[in-house]
Amino acid sequence: MTVKSIPAALQADRDADVGTFTRITQVLAKDGTVLGLCELDRKLELDLDTLPGPVNAAFTGLGVTTFLPDPGFDPTELEAYHDLAVDGGDAFCLVPIDATPISPEDIRAGKWDDARFRVLELNYEAPEHGFDELCFGYFGNITLRDNALLIIQLDGPTRPLKQTMCWLDSTTCRAVFGSQESEAIEFCGKDVTSLWINATVTAVDPDDSSRSFAASSLTQAAGFFLPGGVMWLTGANASNTFWGLDTHGTGGVLGLRQALPRPVQVGDTFKIRIDCTKLPEGDKGCRFHFGNEWVLHFRGEPDIHTAVNAQTPGARVGPGQGGVTRDAGVEFDTE
């Protein structure tokens, strides 16, 4: 049984039905950036290490954190489980009026992906009474709605247990195209720097301005950049996000798989490159990029016969149910 410890002074405030309780949220990005958010109409500056309350090793030693009312933070009803299922919920956060680290540009750039968070409750008129940790975990998906509201998925601390913890086999390559040894265990090794081509938008589809546009300087044959993608250098969508291509027509007419956060404008600049099919052979496959050295870079098992069992009658049926048992080359029919 898990026992939760609450500072005595804080519990006394609860028993007295004090009306100055509030929730604050401390966020720690993967790059070490610390962000504080609160539900008040004024800032709070707190060094949580000096206050009574639960110790969370991931948030120790951060010093004074300024908890901001703008953009604020409003966690919805949170679901908690008694087993190892992932606790969860959502939080609403207004896009900040002034320049704060949780800007839409940083969201699109992935700065806050998988950030750690914890939601605390305290008496803001007497923070020295300590705090109670309501929940903690990781940021999940972050959705930007109408460029004014952020919806943040809150995942509990057991989320890593739901992720793959062992090696997997696959007929296609598992490496991210262009990844290097310092970036991943299963890395590609291809230097994609020379593959990028800079271009400028010269026309936009008025009916689908967030997905379809053209760059007349791209004179390559239709389909040349498939599979491939773009990264926006200037304009409202500028970020380090790689947007996959869905179509590539003559005259540099391009279509994206997913709609951009904002419409494309004539004059926006971007860079474009081909990608990899994740297959060992064929156009833009591993041999296409590496030649005869493709076997040194392909992170897959292309010779696995994945469909053999599905094509063998009774292969998945056990003995006594019409299946067949094989042992040392001798076949015993159980029918």
GROMACS .gro file of C-alpha atoms in nm:
model
  335
    1MET     CA    1   0.000   0.000   0.000
    2THR     CA    2   0.127   0.346  -0.093
    3VAL     CA    3   0.106   0.614   0.176
    4LYS     CA    4   0.095   0.977   0.067
    5SER     CA    5   0.262   1.228   0.297
    6ILE     CA    6   0.120   1.581   0.316
    7PRO     CA    7   0.286   1.861   0.515
    8ALA     CA    8   0.103   1.914   0.845
    9ALA     CA    9   0.059   2.289   0.794
   10LEU     CA   10  -0.088   2.233   0.448
   11GLN     CA   11  -0.330   1.972   0.581
   12ALA     CA   12  -0.433   2.216   0.853
   13ASP     CA   13  -0.515   2.471   0.584
   14ARG     CA   14  -0.731   2.213   0.411
   15ASP     CA   15  -0.908   2.123   0.732
   16ALA     CA   16  -0.978   2.494   0.792
   17ASP     CA   17  -1.124   2.519   0.441
   18VAL     CA   18  -0.884   2.796   0.344
   19GLY     CA   19  -0.990   2.964   0.019
   20THR     CA   20  -0.644   3.050  -0.112
   21PHE     CA   21  -0.546   2.713  -0.258
   22THR     CA   22  -0.424   2.701  -0.614
   23ARG     CA   23  -0.255   2.462  -0.854
   24ILE     CA   24   0.080   2.528  -1.014
   25THR     CA   25   0.263   2.331  -1.279
   26GLN     CA   26   0.638   2.293  -1.316
   27VAL     CA   27   0.767   2.178  -1.656
   28LEU     CA   28   1.114   2.055  -1.745
   29ALA     CA   29   1.201   2.031  -2.117
   30LYS     CA   30   1.451   1.780  -2.252
   31ASP     CA   31   1.700   2.061  -2.315
   32GLY     CA   32   1.684   2.164  -1.948
   33THR     CA   33   1.452   2.464  -1.987
   34VAL     CA   34   1.230   2.511  -1.681
   35LEU     CA   35   0.883   2.661  -1.711
   36GLY     CA   36   0.636   2.746  -1.436
   37LEU     CA   37   0.262   2.795  -1.495
   38CYS     CA   38  -0.010   2.886  -1.247
   39GLU     CA   39  -0.384   2.949  -1.224
   40LEU     CA   40  -0.353   3.285  -1.049
   41ASP     CA   41  -0.369   3.642  -1.178
   42ARG     CA   42  -0.016   3.715  -1.061
   43LYS     CA   43   0.327   3.555  -1.067
   44LEU     CA   44   0.465   3.324  -0.800
   45GLU     CA   45   0.839   3.285  -0.747
   46LEU     CA   46   0.917   2.970  -0.551
   47ASP     CA   47   1.216   2.749  -0.479
   48LEU     CA   48   1.030   2.423  -0.427
   49ASP     CA   49   1.341   2.252  -0.288
   50THR     CA   50   1.315   2.474   0.020
   51LEU     CA   51   0.944   2.401   0.085
   52PRO     CA   52   0.794   2.100   0.263
   53GLY     CA   53   0.648   1.849   0.023
   54PRO     CA   54   0.709   1.531  -0.177
   55VAL     CA   55   1.055   1.496  -0.330
   56ASN     CA   56   1.064   1.433  -0.704
   57ALA     CA   57   1.420   1.355  -0.815
   58ALA     CA   58   1.360   1.479  -1.170
   59PHE     CA   59   1.284   1.831  -1.040
   60THR     CA   60   1.542   1.874  -0.767
   61GLY     CA   61   1.811   2.141  -0.790
   62LEU     CA   62   1.619   2.367  -1.031
   63GLY     CA   63   1.635   2.671  -0.804
   64VAL     CA   64   1.375   2.948  -0.809
   65THR     CA   65   1.099   2.894  -1.065
   66THR     CA   66   0.872   3.177  -1.177
   67PHE     CA   67   0.515   3.050  -1.219
   68LEU     CA   68   0.339   3.260  -1.483
   69PRO     CA   69  -0.031   3.350  -1.504
   70ASP     CA   70   0.020   3.407  -1.876
   71PRO     CA   71  -0.031   3.163  -2.047
   72GLY     CA   72  -0.169   2.983  -1.740
   73PHE     CA   73  -0.245   2.613  -1.712
   74ASP     CA   74  -0.575   2.433  -1.651
   75PRO     CA   75  -0.552   2.053  -1.609
   76THR     CA   76  -0.879   1.873  -1.676
   77GLU     CA   77  -1.005   1.575  -1.479
   78LEU     CA   78  -0.714   1.332  -1.452
   79GLU     CA   79  -0.752   0.954  -1.475
   80ALA     CA   80  -0.546   0.745  -1.235
   81TYR     CA   81  -0.517   0.366  -1.232
   82HIS     CA   82  -0.424   0.123  -0.957
   83ASP     CA   83  -0.214  -0.089  -1.194
   84LEU     CA   84   0.064  -0.002  -1.440
   85ALA     CA   85  -0.174   0.148  -1.697
   86VAL     CA   86  -0.082   0.502  -1.804
   87ASP     CA   87  -0.253   0.777  -1.603
   88GLY     CA   88  -0.372   1.057  -1.822
   89GLY     CA   89  -0.567   1.372  -1.889
   90ASP     CA   90  -0.547   1.697  -2.081
   91ALA     CA   91  -0.450   2.051  -1.994
   92PHE     CA   92  -0.556   2.373  -2.160
   93CYS     CA   93  -0.310   2.656  -2.201
   94LEU     CA   94  -0.367   2.990  -2.373
   95VAL     CA   95  -0.110   3.098  -2.629
   96PRO     CA   96   0.089   3.361  -2.438
   97ILE     CA   97   0.048   3.728  -2.513
   98ASP     CA   98   0.413   3.808  -2.445
   99ALA     CA   99   0.721   3.607  -2.537
  100THR     CA  100   0.735   3.298  -2.317
  101PRO     CA  101   0.914   2.966  -2.383
  102ILE     CA  102   0.591   2.783  -2.468
  103SER     CA  103   0.529   2.985  -2.785
  104PRO     CA  104   0.365   2.826  -3.094
  105GLU     CA  105   0.700   2.838  -3.272
  106ASP     CA  106   0.863   2.628  -3.001
  107ILE     CA  107   0.568   2.387  -3.004
  108ARG     CA  108   0.607   2.331  -3.378
  109ALA     CA  109   0.984   2.295  -3.338
  110GLY     CA  110   0.932   2.012  -3.086
  111LYS     CA  111   1.096   2.192  -2.793
  112TRP     CA  112   0.837   2.065  -2.542
  113ASP     CA  113   0.791   1.714  -2.679
  114ASP     CA  114   0.817   1.454  -2.397
  115ALA     CA  115   0.881   1.727  -2.139
  116ARG     CA  116   0.842   1.624  -1.775
  117PHE     CA  117   0.574   1.794  -1.569
  118ARG     CA  118   0.427   1.790  -1.219
  119VAL     CA  119   0.108   1.953  -1.093
  120LEU     CA  120   0.121   2.083  -0.735
  121GLU     CA  121  -0.133   2.230  -0.495
  122LEU     CA  122  -0.044   2.488  -0.232
  123ASN     CA  123  -0.172   2.783  -0.034
  124TYR     CA  124  -0.040   3.076  -0.234
  125GLU     CA  125  -0.081   3.310   0.064
  126ALA     CA  126   0.136   3.080   0.276
  127PRO     CA  127   0.367   2.882   0.044
  128GLU     CA  128   0.591   2.805   0.342
  129HIS     CA  129   0.321   2.559   0.453
  130GLY     CA  130   0.439   2.330   0.172
  131PHE     CA  131   0.278   2.168  -0.128
  132ASP     CA  132   0.107   1.850  -0.237
  133GLU     CA  133   0.202   1.676  -0.562
  134LEU     CA  134  -0.123   1.590  -0.743
  135CYS     CA  135   0.031   1.417  -1.045
  136PHE     CA  136   0.346   1.403  -1.256
  137GLY     CA  137   0.460   1.248  -1.582
  138TYR     CA  138   0.534   1.346  -1.941
  139PHE     CA  139   0.384   1.574  -2.205
  140GLY     CA  140   0.221   1.380  -2.485
  141ASN     CA  141   0.066   1.532  -2.798
  142ILE     CA  142   0.042   1.911  -2.804
  143THR     CA  143  -0.232   2.051  -3.027
  144LEU     CA  144  -0.246   2.414  -3.135
  145ARG     CA  145  -0.608   2.519  -3.194
  146ASP     CA  146  -0.686   2.837  -3.387
  147ASN     CA  147  -0.340   2.964  -3.294
  148ALA     CA  148  -0.487   3.066  -2.958
  149LEU     CA  149  -0.527   2.755  -2.743
  150LEU     CA  150  -0.284   2.477  -2.661
  151ILE     CA  151  -0.422   2.136  -2.565
  152ILE     CA  152  -0.153   1.933  -2.391
  153GLN     CA  153  -0.187   1.560  -2.333
  154LEU     CA  154  -0.067   1.466  -1.986
  155ASP     CA  155   0.070   1.112  -1.955
  156GLY     CA  156   0.153   0.943  -1.627
  157PRO     CA  157   0.497   0.819  -1.518
  158THR     CA  158   0.431   0.463  -1.640
  159ARG     CA  159   0.424   0.570  -2.004
  160PRO     CA  160   0.781   0.447  -2.074
  161LEU     CA  161   0.663   0.096  -1.976
  162LYS     CA  162   0.433   0.098  -2.279
  163GLN     CA  163   0.720   0.165  -2.514
  164THR     CA  164   0.918  -0.105  -2.689
  165MET     CA  165   1.205  -0.217  -2.466
  166CYS     CA  166   1.360  -0.486  -2.685
  167TRP     CA  167   1.498  -0.530  -3.034
  168LEU     CA  168   1.244  -0.582  -3.311
  169ASP     CA  169   1.279  -0.755  -3.646
  170SER     CA  170   1.138  -0.602  -3.963
  171THR     CA  171   1.170  -0.657  -4.335
  172THR     CA  172   1.211  -0.282  -4.388
  173CYS     CA  173   1.481  -0.057  -4.244
  174ARG     CA  174   1.413   0.081  -3.897
  175ALA     CA  175   1.668   0.364  -3.910
  176VAL     CA  176   1.569   0.725  -3.966
  177PHE     CA  177   1.712   0.830  -4.301
  178GLY     CA  178   2.013   1.054  -4.243
  179SER     CA  179   2.052   0.970  -3.874
  180GLN     CA  180   2.409   0.936  -3.745
  181GLU     CA  181   2.579   0.715  -3.486
  182SER     CA  182   2.566   0.989  -3.223
  183GLU     CA  183   2.189   1.022  -3.263
  184ALA     CA  184   2.053   0.667  -3.249
  185ILE     CA  185   2.150   0.307  -3.180
  186GLU     CA  186   2.010   0.194  -3.514
  187PHE     CA  187   2.140   0.474  -3.732
  188CYS     CA  188   2.144   0.521  -4.109
  189GLY     CA  189   2.480   0.691  -4.165
  190LYS     CA  190   2.383   0.880  -4.481
  191ASP     CA  191   2.498   1.242  -4.498
  192VAL     CA  192   2.191   1.414  -4.643
  193THR     CA  193   2.343   1.762  -4.651
  194SER     CA  194   2.410   1.751  -5.023
  195LEU     CA  195   2.059   1.626  -5.098
  196TRP     CA  196   1.885   1.946  -4.987
  197ILE     CA  197   1.769   2.186  -5.259
  198ASN     CA  198   1.653   2.540  -5.172
  199ALA     CA  199   1.341   2.675  -5.340
  200THR     CA  200   1.087   2.956  -5.318
  201VAL     CA  201   0.710   2.927  -5.341
  202THR     CA  202   0.581   3.084  -5.664
  203ALA     CA  203   0.217   2.972  -5.651
  204VAL     CA  204  -0.030   2.843  -5.392
  205ASP     CA  205  -0.346   2.638  -5.443
  206PRO     CA  206  -0.625   2.872  -5.323
  207ASP     CA  207  -0.844   2.575  -5.226
  208ASP     CA  208  -0.574   2.396  -5.026
  209SER     CA  209  -0.322   2.661  -4.927
  210SER     CA  210  -0.191   2.461  -4.630
  211ARG     CA  211  -0.092   2.156  -4.837
  212SER     CA  212  -0.053   2.237  -5.207
  213PHE     CA  213   0.190   2.484  -5.360
  214ALA     CA  214   0.446   2.517  -5.641
  215ALA     CA  215   0.808   2.625  -5.684
  216SER     CA  216   0.885   2.688  -6.050
  217SER     CA  217   1.261   2.651  -5.993
  218LEU     CA  218   1.213   2.278  -5.931
  219THR     CA  219   1.242   2.141  -6.283
  220GLN     CA  220   1.291   1.775  -6.187
  221ALA     CA  221   1.062   1.515  -6.342
  222ALA     CA  222   0.733   1.440  -6.170
  223GLY     CA  223   0.782   1.202  -5.880
  224PHE     CA  224   1.152   1.277  -5.840
  225PHE     CA  225   1.108   1.388  -5.477
  226LEU     CA  226   0.894   1.087  -5.378
  227PRO     CA  227   0.951   0.974  -5.113
  228GLY     CA  228   1.077   1.300  -4.975
  229GLY     CA  229   0.995   1.604  -4.767
  230VAL     CA  230   1.044   1.973  -4.706
  231MET     CA  231   1.154   2.200  -4.421
  232TRP     CA  232   1.038   2.561  -4.416
  233LEU     CA  233   1.310   2.824  -4.385
  234THR     CA  234   1.100   3.142  -4.384
  235GLY     CA  235   0.734   3.230  -4.356
  236ALA     CA  236   0.468   3.149  -4.099
  237ASN     CA  237   0.560   2.778  -4.097
  238ALA     CA  238   0.936   2.815  -4.049
  239SER     CA  239   1.067   2.546  -3.812
  240ASN     CA  240   1.289   2.238  -3.803
  241THR     CA  241   0.995   2.004  -3.870
  242PHE     CA  242   1.027   1.765  -4.166
  243TRP     CA  243   0.700   1.759  -4.364
  244GLY     CA  244   0.656   1.451  -4.582
  245LEU     CA  245   0.549   1.486  -4.945
  246ASP     CA  246   0.238   1.318  -5.080
  247THR     CA  247   0.260   1.427  -5.446
  248HIS     CA  248   0.515   1.580  -5.682
  249GLY     CA  249   0.396   1.695  -6.022
  250THR     CA  250   0.561   1.864  -6.316
  251GLY     CA  251   0.657   2.228  -6.279
  252GLY     CA  252   0.748   2.187  -5.916
  253VAL     CA  253   0.390   2.134  -5.796
  254LEU     CA  254   0.404   1.979  -5.450
  255GLY     CA  255   0.149   1.836  -5.210
  256LEU     CA  256   0.210   1.755  -4.843
  257ARG     CA  257   0.076   1.455  -4.654
  258GLN     CA  258  -0.044   1.672  -4.367
  259ALA     CA  259  -0.176   2.026  -4.362
  260LEU     CA  260   0.060   2.290  -4.227
  261PRO     CA  261  -0.034   2.493  -3.918
  262ARG     CA  262  -0.065   2.807  -4.133
  263PRO     CA  263  -0.130   2.873  -4.504
  264VAL     CA  264   0.165   2.888  -4.741
  265GLN     CA  265   0.237   3.229  -4.894
  266VAL     CA  266   0.405   3.317  -5.223
  267GLY     CA  267   0.765   3.407  -5.141
  268ASP     CA  268   0.803   3.156  -4.854
  269THR     CA  269   1.131   2.969  -4.884
  270PHE     CA  270   1.194   2.605  -4.806
  271LYS     CA  271   1.441   2.325  -4.868
  272ILE     CA  272   1.345   1.990  -5.018
  273ARG     CA  273   1.516   1.654  -5.050
  274ILE     CA  274   1.448   1.294  -5.137
  275ASP     CA  275   1.408   1.033  -4.865
  276CYS     CA  276   1.445   0.653  -4.852
  277THR     CA  277   1.186   0.383  -4.924
  278LYS     CA  278   1.326   0.172  -4.636
  279LEU     CA  279   1.365  -0.116  -4.883
  280PRO     CA  280   1.700  -0.274  -4.978
  281GLU     CA  281   1.645  -0.250  -5.354
  282GLY     CA  282   1.466  -0.023  -5.600
  283ASP     CA  283   1.455   0.347  -5.671
  284LYS     CA  284   1.561   0.543  -5.359
  285GLY     CA  285   1.614   0.223  -5.168
  286CYS     CA  286   1.920   0.143  -4.959
  287ARG     CA  287   2.132   0.028  -5.255
  288PHE     CA  288   2.035   0.346  -5.441
  289HIS     CA  289   2.189   0.556  -5.161
  290PHE     CA  290   2.485   0.338  -5.060
  291GLY     CA  291   2.564   0.113  -5.357
  292ASN     CA  292   2.714  -0.225  -5.270
  293GLU     CA  293   2.776  -0.109  -4.912
  294TRP     CA  294   2.403  -0.101  -4.841
  295VAL     CA  295   2.431  -0.409  -4.618
  296LEU     CA  296   2.642  -0.205  -4.375
  297HIS     CA  297   2.365   0.051  -4.333
  298PHE     CA  298   2.038  -0.140  -4.369
  299ARG     CA  299   1.877  -0.186  -4.025
  300GLY     CA  300   1.631  -0.460  -4.111
  301GLU     CA  301   1.598  -0.828  -4.196
  302PRO     CA  302   1.468  -0.836  -4.555
  303ASP     CA  303   1.491  -1.217  -4.584
  304ILE     CA  304   1.243  -1.294  -4.307
  305HIS     CA  305   0.958  -1.507  -4.443
  306THR     CA  306   0.680  -1.326  -4.263
  307ALA     CA  307   0.396  -1.483  -4.463
  308VAL     CA  308   0.502  -1.849  -4.440
  309ASN     CA  309   0.291  -1.933  -4.137
  310ALA     CA  310  -0.012  -1.758  -4.278
  311GLN     CA  311   0.017  -1.957  -4.603
  312THR     CA  312   0.063  -2.299  -4.440
  313PRO     CA  313  -0.272  -2.465  -4.360
  314GLY     CA  314  -0.298  -2.555  -3.992
  315ALA     CA  315   0.033  -2.393  -3.903
  316ARG     CA  316  -0.125  -2.190  -3.623
  317VAL     CA  317  -0.350  -2.470  -3.497
  318GLY     CA  318  -0.220  -2.682  -3.210
  319PRO     CA  319  -0.211  -3.063  -3.194
  320GLY     CA  320  -0.548  -3.211  -3.110
  321GLN     CA  321  -0.722  -2.935  -3.304
  322GLY     CA  322  -0.632  -3.041  -3.654
  323GLY     CA  323  -0.274  -2.914  -3.649
  324VAL     CA  324   0.051  -3.093  -3.720
  325THR     CA  325   0.350  -3.145  -3.491
  326ARG     CA  326   0.698  -3.178  -3.645
  327ASP     CA  327   0.993  -3.329  -3.462
  328ALA     CA  328   1.335  -3.427  -3.605
  329GLY     CA  329   1.198  -3.448  -3.954
  330VAL     CA  330   0.916  -3.687  -3.856
  331GLU     CA  331   0.562  -3.567  -3.908
  332PHE     CA  332   0.279  -3.682  -3.685
  333ASP     CA  333  -0.070  -3.619  -3.812
  334THR     CA  334  -0.298  -3.547  -3.517
  335GLU     CA  335  -0.620  -3.568  -3.712
   0.00000   0.00000   0.00000
